[in-house]
Coordinates of C-alpha atoms in Angstrom, one line a residue:
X12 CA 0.0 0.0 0.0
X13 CA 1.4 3.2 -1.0
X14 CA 2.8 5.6 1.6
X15 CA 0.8 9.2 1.5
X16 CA 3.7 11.7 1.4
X17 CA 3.9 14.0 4.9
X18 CA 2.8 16.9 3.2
X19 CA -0.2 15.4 2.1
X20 CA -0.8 13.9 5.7
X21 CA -0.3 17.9 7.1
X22 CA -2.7 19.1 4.5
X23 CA -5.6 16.5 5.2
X24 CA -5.5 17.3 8.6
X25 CA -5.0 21.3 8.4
X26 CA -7.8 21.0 5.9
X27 CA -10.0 18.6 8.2
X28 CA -9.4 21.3 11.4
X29 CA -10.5 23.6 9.0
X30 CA -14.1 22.4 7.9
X31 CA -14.9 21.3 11.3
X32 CA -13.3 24.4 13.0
X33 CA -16.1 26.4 10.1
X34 CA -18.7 24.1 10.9
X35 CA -17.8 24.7 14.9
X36 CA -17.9 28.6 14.6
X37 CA -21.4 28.6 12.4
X38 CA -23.1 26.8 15.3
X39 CA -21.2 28.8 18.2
X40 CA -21.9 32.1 16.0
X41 CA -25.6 31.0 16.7
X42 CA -25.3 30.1 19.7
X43 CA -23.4 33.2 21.0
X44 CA -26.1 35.1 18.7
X45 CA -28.9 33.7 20.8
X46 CA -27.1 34.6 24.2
X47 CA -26.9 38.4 23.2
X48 CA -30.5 37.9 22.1
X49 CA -31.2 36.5 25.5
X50 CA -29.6 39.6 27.4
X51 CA -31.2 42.1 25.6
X52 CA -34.5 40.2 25.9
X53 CA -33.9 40.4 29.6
X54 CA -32.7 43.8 30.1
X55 CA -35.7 45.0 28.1
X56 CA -37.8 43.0 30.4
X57 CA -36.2 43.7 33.8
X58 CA -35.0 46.7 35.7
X59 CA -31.5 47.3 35.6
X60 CA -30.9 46.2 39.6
X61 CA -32.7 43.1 38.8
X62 CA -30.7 42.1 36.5
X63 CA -27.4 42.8 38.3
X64 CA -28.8 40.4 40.8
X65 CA -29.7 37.7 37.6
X66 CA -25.9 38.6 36.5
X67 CA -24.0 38.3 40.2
X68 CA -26.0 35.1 40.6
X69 CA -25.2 33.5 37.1
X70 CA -21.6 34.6 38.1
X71 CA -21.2 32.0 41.3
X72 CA -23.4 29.8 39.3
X73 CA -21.2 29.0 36.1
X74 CA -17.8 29.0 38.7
X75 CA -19.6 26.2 41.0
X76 CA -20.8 24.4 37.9
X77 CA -17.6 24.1 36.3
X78 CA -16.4 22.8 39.7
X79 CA -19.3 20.2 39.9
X80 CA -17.9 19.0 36.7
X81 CA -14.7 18.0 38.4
X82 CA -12.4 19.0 35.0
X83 CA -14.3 15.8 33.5
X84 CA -15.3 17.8 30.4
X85 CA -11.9 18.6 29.6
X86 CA -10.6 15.0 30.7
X87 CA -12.6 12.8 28.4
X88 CA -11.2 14.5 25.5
X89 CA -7.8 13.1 26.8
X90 CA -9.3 9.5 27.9
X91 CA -11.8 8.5 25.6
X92 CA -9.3 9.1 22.3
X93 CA -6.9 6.9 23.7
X94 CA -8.9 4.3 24.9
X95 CA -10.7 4.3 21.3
X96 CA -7.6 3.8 20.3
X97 CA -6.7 1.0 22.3
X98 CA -9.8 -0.6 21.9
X99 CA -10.2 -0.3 25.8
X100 CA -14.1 -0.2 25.5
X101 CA -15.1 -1.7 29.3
X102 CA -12.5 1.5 30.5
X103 CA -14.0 3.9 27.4
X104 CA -17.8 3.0 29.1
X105 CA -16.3 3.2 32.8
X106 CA -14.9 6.5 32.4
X107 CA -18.6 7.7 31.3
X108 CA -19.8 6.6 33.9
X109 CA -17.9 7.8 36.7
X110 CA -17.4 11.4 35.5
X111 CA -21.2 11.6 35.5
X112 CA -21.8 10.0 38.9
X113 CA -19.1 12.4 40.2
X114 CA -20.4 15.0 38.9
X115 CA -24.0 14.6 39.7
X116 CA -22.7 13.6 43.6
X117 CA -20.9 16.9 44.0
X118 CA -23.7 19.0 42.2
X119 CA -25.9 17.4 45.5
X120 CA -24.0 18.8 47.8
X121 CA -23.2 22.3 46.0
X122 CA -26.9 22.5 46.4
X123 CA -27.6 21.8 49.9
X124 CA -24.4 23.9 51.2
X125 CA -25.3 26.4 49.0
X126 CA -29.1 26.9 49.7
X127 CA -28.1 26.7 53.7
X128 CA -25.7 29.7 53.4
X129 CA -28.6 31.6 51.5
X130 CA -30.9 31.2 54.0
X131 CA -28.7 31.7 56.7
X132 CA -27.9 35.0 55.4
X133 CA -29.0 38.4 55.7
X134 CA -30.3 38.9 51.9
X135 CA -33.0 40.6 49.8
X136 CA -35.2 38.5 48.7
X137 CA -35.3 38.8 45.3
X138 CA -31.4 37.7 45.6
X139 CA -32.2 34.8 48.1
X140 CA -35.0 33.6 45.6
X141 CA -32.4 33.5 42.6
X142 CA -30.0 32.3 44.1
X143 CA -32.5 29.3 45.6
X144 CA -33.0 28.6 41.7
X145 CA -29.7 28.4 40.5
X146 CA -28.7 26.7 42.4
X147 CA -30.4 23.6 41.0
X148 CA -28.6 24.7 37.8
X149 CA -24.8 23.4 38.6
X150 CA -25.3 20.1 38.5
X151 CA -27.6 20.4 35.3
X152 CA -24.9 22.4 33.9
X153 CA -21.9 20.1 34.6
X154 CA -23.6 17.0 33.4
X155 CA -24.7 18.5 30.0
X156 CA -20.7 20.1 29.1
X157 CA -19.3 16.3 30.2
X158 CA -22.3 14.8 27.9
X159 CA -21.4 17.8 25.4
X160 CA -17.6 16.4 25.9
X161 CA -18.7 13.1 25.0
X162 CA -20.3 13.8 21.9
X163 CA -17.4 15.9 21.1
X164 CA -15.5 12.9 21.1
X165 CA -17.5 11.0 19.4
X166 CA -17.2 13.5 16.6
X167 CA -20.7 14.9 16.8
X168 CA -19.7 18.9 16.6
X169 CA -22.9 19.6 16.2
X170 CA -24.3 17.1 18.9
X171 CA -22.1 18.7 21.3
X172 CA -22.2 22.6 20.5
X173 CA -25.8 23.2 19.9
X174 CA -27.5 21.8 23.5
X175 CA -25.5 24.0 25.1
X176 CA -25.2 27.0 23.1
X177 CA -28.4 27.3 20.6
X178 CA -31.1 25.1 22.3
X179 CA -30.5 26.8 26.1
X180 CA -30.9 30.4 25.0
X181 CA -32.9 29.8 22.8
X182 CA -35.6 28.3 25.3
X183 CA -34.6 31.8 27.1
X184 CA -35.6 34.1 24.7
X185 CA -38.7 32.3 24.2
X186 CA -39.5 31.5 27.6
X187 CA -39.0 35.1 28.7
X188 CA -40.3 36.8 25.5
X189 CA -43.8 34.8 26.4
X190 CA -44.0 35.5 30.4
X191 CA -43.4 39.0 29.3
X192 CA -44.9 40.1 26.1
X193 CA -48.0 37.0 25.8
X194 CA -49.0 36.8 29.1
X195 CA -48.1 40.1 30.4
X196 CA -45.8 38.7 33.6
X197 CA -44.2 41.2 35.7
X198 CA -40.7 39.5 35.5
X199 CA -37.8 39.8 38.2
X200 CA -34.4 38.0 38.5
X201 CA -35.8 34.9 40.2
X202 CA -38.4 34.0 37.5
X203 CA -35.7 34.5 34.6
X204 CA -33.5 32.0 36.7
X205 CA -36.2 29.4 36.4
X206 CA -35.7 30.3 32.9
X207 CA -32.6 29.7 32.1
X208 CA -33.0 26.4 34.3
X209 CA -35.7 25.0 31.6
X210 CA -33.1 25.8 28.8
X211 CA -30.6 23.8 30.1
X212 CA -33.1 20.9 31.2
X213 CA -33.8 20.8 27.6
X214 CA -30.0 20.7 26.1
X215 CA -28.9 18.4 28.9
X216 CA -32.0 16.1 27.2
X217 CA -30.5 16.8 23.8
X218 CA -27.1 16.2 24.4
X219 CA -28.4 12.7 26.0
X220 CA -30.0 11.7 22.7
X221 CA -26.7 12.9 20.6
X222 CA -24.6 10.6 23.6
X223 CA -27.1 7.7 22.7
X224 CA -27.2 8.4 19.0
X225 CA -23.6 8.8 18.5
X226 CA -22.1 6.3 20.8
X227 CA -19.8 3.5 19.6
X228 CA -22.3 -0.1 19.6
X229 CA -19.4 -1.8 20.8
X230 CA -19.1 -0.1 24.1
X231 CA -23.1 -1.7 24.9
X232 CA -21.6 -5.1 25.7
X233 CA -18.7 -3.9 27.5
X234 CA -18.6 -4.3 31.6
X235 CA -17.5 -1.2 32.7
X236 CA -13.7 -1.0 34.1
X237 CA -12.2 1.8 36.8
X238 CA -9.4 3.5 36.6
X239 CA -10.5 6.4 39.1
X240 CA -7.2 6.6 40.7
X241 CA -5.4 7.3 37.2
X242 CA -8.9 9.2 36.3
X243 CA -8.8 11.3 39.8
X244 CA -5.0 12.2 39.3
X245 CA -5.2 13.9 35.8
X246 CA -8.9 15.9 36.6
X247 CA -7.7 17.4 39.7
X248 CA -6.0 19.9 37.8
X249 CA -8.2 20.3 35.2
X250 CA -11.4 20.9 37.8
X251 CA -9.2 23.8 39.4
X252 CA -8.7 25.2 36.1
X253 CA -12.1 25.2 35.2
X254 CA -13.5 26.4 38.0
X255 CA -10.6 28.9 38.1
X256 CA -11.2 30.1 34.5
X257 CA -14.7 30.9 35.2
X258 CA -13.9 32.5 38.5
X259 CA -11.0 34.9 36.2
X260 CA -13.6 35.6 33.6
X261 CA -16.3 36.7 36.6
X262 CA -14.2 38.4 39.1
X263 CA -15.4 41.6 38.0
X264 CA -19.4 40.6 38.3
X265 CA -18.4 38.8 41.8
X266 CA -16.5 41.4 43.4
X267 CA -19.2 44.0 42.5
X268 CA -22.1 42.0 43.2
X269 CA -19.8 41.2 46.6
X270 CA -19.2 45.2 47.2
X271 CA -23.1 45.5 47.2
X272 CA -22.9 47.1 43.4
X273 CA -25.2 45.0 41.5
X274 CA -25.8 47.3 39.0
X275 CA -22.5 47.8 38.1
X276 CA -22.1 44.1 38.0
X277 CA -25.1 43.4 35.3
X278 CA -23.7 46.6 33.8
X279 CA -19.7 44.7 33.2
X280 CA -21.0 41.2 32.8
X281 CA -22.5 42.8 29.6
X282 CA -19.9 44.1 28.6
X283 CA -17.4 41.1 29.6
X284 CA -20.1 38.7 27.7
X285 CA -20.0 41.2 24.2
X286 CA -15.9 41.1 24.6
X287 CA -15.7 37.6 24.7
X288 CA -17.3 37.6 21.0
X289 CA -13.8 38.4 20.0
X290 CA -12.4 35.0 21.5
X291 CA -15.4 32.7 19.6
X292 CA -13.2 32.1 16.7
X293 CA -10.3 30.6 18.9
X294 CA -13.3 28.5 20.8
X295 CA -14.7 27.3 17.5
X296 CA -10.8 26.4 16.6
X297 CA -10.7 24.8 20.0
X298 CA -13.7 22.7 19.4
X299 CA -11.9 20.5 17.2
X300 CA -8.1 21.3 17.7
X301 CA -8.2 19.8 21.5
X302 CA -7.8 16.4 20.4
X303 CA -5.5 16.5 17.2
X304 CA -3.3 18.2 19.6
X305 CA -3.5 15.1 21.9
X306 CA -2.5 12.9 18.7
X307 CA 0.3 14.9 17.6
X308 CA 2.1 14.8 20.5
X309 CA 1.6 11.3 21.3
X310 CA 3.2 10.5 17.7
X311 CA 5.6 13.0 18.3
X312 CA 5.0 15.0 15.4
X313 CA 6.3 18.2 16.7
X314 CA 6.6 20.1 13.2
X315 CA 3.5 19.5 12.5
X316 CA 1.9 20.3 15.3
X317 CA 4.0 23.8 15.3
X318 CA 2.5 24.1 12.0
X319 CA -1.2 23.8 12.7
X320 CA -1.0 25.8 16.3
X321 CA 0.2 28.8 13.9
X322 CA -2.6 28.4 11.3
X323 CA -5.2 28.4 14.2
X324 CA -3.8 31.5 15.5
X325 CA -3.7 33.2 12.3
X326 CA -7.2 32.5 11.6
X327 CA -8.4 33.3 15.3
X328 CA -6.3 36.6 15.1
X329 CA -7.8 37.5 11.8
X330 CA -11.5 36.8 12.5
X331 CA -11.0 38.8 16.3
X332 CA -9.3 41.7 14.8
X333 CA -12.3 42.3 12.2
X334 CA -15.1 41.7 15.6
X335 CA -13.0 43.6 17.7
X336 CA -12.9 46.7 15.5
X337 CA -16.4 46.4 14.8
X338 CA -17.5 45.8 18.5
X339 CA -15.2 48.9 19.5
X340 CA -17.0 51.6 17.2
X341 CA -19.7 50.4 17.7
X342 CA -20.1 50.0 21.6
X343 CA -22.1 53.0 22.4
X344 CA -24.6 52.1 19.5
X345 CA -24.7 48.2 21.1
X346 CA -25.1 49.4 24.8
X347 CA -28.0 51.8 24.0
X348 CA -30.1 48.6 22.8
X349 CA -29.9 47.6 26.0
X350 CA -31.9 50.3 27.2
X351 CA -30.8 53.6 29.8
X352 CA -28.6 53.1 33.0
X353 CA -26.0 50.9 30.7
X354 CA -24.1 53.2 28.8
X355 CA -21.9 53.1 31.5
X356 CA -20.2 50.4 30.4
X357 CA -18.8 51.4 27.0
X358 CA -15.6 52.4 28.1
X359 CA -15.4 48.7 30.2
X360 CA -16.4 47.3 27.0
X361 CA -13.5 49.0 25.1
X362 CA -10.6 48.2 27.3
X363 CA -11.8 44.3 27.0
X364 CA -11.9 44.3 23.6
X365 CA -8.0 45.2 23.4
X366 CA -6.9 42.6 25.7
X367 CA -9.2 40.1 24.0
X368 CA -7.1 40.6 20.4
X369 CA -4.1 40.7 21.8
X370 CA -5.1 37.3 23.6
X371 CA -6.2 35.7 20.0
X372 CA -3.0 36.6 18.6
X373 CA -1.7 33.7 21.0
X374 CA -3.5 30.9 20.3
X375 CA -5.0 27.8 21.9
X376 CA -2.1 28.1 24.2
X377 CA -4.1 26.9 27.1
X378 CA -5.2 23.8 25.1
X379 CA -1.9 23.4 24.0
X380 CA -0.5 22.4 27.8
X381 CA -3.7 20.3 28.9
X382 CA -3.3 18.2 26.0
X383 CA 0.4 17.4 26.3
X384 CA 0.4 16.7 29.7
X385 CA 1.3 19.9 31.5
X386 CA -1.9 20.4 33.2
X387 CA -0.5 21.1 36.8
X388 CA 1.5 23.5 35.4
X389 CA -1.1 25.1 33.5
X390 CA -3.4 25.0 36.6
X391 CA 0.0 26.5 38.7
X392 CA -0.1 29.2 36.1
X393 CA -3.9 29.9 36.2
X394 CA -4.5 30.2 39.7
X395 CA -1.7 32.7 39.8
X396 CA -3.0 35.0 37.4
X397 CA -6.7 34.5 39.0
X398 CA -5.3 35.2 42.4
X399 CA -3.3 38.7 40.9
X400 CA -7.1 39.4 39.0
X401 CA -8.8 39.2 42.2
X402 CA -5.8 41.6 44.6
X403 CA -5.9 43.9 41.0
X404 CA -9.4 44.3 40.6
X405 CA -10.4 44.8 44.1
X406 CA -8.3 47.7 44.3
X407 CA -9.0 49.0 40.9
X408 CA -12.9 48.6 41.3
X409 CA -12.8 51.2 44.7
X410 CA -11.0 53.6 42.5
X411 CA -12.3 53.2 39.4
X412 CA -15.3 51.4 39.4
X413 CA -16.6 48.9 36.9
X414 CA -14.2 50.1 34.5
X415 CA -11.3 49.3 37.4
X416 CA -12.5 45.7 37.1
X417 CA -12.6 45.8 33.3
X418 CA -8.5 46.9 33.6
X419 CA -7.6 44.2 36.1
X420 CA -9.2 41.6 34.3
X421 CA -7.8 43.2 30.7
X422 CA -4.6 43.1 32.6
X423 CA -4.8 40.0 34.0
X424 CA -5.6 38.0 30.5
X425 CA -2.3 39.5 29.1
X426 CA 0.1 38.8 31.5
X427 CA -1.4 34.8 31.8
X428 CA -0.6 34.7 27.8
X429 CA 2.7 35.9 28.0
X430 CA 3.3 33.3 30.9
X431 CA 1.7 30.4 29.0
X432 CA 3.9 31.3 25.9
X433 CA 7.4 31.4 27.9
X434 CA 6.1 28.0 29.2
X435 CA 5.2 26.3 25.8
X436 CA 8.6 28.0 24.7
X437 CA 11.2 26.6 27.1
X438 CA 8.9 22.9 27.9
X439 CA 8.0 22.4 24.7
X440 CA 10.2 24.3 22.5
X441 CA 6.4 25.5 20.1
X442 CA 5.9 28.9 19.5
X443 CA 2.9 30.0 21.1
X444 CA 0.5 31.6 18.3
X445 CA 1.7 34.2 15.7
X446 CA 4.8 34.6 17.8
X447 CA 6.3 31.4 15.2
X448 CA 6.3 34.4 12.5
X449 CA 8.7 35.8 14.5
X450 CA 11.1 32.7 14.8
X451 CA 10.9 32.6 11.0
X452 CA 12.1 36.8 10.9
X453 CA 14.8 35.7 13.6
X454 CA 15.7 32.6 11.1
X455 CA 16.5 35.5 8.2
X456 CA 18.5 37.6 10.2
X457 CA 21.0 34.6 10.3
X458 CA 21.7 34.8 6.6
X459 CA 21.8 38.9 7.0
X460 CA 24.6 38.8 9.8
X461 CA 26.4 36.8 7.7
X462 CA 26.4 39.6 4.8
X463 CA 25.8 43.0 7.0
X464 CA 28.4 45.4 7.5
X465 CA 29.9 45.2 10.7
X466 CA 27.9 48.1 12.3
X467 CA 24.6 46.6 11.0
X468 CA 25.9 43.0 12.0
X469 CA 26.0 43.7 15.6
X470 CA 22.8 46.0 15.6
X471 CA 20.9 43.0 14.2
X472 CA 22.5 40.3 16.4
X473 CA 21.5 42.5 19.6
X474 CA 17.8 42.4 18.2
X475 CA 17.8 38.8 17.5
X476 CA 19.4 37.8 21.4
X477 CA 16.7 40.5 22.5
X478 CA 13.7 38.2 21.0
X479 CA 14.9 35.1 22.5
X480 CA 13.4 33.6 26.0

């Protein structure tokens, strides 16, 4: 059987990421479409300190979720590859299995502790009652993004994106446009909560059929093996990072729901939520670049994996650039959709959008460490930069105000990046993102010492050493 050439091999596979990447960002375009939809169908339909309180509650709600999850929907892109590969079916089913009884187990308790503390505490009611119903969310959550995992294994991109992103808000916009607007319902933060619960009742259901539908046969006759102490090892990481990573990307609604501001934390969360549009081409590359990346290094195809880490960030920092500029001129015009009291957060809004490009320019450098192994050092590096968010922003926020949290946080993302790529750098010796361009310029300026003038020689050599890590 003829051998297909490397090149060949490189192109099949940049071209597969590619369609699958395309397909990926259609759905999450949708999905993130829907989500904006959502907002403004709830801002329109609730005053703007009820939906801070909807906002500050959805904050402690997606950071407890991802902590239900135990890092399980990150893991099983690791585990169930490999065992595929192996043909370790009874450990491919047992692996299933025990994330989701985990997760379901810990969701339990996050509810209980969590509704004591509310009612033990001093509270408005209208916060007491929201946070009573989403509660219930976290362990609905972390059981549909393992199930969403799954699928995503499986290869069902669409499956695993659209539960999550299209179905659940789009059961909110309807849900709320109805109570609202058909039967006339005087809405608050509570009532939207219940909500956003029925959405993701509804994609947990979907995501269920896509598991079943999707699923290899040959795992039905397989007894189900444990591995849990391997399996516990290699989340523990991951479920700090996850739960970290949501906790970086809310610190700004926490602390100011925390500092009694809930305005000004509905106010930033929309303004963090419209920013992160910027980052859903590098989430639609991620979608399907997660695994490959797990492959590559296993086969120790390090050129090749250089190779497609620099396309995705090319095409990320393309697609960002053009959203960010449009998003940036356009944030007053965006915010005044949302109705009076929220123009305050356009300057927010702008200083996120900066620190969001410059992130895109980087790549799926996150991805990139989980997937070779480095997790504990990627959750080291991640709980640093969340713990120098939280010390930043809280001092930011009493000078400054929502737009103090939107400079910590801005902050914050930059400096993690640039840690991440001296990391992938000296570990792994890849070039984190568009920064491979520059190896290639530093490359040239070998063959230019070598014919420069002596002045120009030594100028260039001092620019070259000045690159290097």
């Amino acid at each position: 059987m003829p051998v297909m050439p490397r090149g060949d091999l490189e192109n099949q596979s940049a071209n597969r990421i590619a369609r699958g990447a395309f397909a990926a960002f259609i759905i999450y375009s949708a999905g993130v479409g829907l989500a904006y939809c959502s907002q403004l169908v709830i801002a329109r339909f609730l005053a703007v300190d009820a939906y801070g309180v909807y906002a500050y509650v959805m904050a402690w709600v997606t950071v407890l979720a991802y902590f239900s999850a135990l890092g399980f929907d990150i893991a099983l892109l690791r585990f169930l590859p490999a065992y595929e590969a192996e043909s370790a079916w009874p450990l491919f089913r047992g692996v299933i299995q025990y994330a989701e009884r985990r997760a379901l187990a810990v969701g339990i308790l996050i509810i209980l502790a969590g509704a004591y503390i509310v009612l033990v505490r001093d509270i408005s009611t209208q916060l007491r009652d929201t946070f009573l119903v989403g509660l219930f969310l976290v362990p609905v959550l972390a059981l549909l993004w393992i199930r969403s995992s799954v699928v995503r294994a499986f290869g069902g991109v669409l499956w695993a994106v659209a539960p999550n992103r299209v179905v659940r808000e789009g059961i909110v916009i309807g849900l709320v446009s109805l109570a609202s607007v058909g039967l006339g319902w005087s809405l608050d933060a509570s009532r939207v909560m219940m909500a956003t619960l029925a959405g993701a009742v509804v994609g947990l259901l979907l995501a269920t059929l896509g598991m079943h539908k999707l699923r290899p046969h040959v795992i039905d006759s397989a007894s189900p093996e444990y591995d849990a102490e391997v399996w516990r090892r290699a989340a523990l990481p991951l479920v700090i990072m996850a739960a970290i990573e949501a906790l970086l990307n809310r610190t700004g609604v926490i602390l100011l729901g925390w500092f009694g501001d809930t305005n000004a934390a509905g106010i930033y969360s929309l303004a963090f939520n419209i920013a992160f549009v910027v980052a859903l081409p590098l989430v639609a590359i991620n979608t399907l670049f997660a695994p490959t990346i797990s492959g590559l290094f296993a086969r120790n195809e390090q050129v090749t994996l250089q190779k497609l880490i620099t396309k995705a960030a090319t095409w990320t920092l393309a697609a960002s650039s053009f959203i960010g500029v449009a998003l940036f001129v356009l944030a007053a015009e965006l915010f005044a959709w949302f109705g009076p009291g929220y123009e305050a957060g356009v300057p927010a809004l702008r200083i996120l959008l900066i620190a969001q490009v410059i992130v895109a320019a980087g790549g799926s450098q996150l991805h990139v460490m989980m997937m070779t192994g480095h997790e504990r050092s990627a959750a080291v590096l991640l709980v640093s930069s969340t713990i120098g968010n939280l010390v930043a922003s809280a001092g930011l926020i009493g000078a400054f105000g929502l737009n103090g949290a939107a400079i910590g946080t801005a902050a914050t993302l930059i400096i993690w990046n640039l840690a991440m790529a001296l990391f992938l750098w000296r570990r792994l010796g890849l070039m984190a993102g568009v920064l491979a361009f520059f190896q290639v310029g530093l490359a040239r300026t070998g063959w230019l010492l070598a014919r420069a003038p002596p002045p120009l020689r030594r100028a260039l050599g001092r620019l070259r050493h000045s690159f290097r890590f």
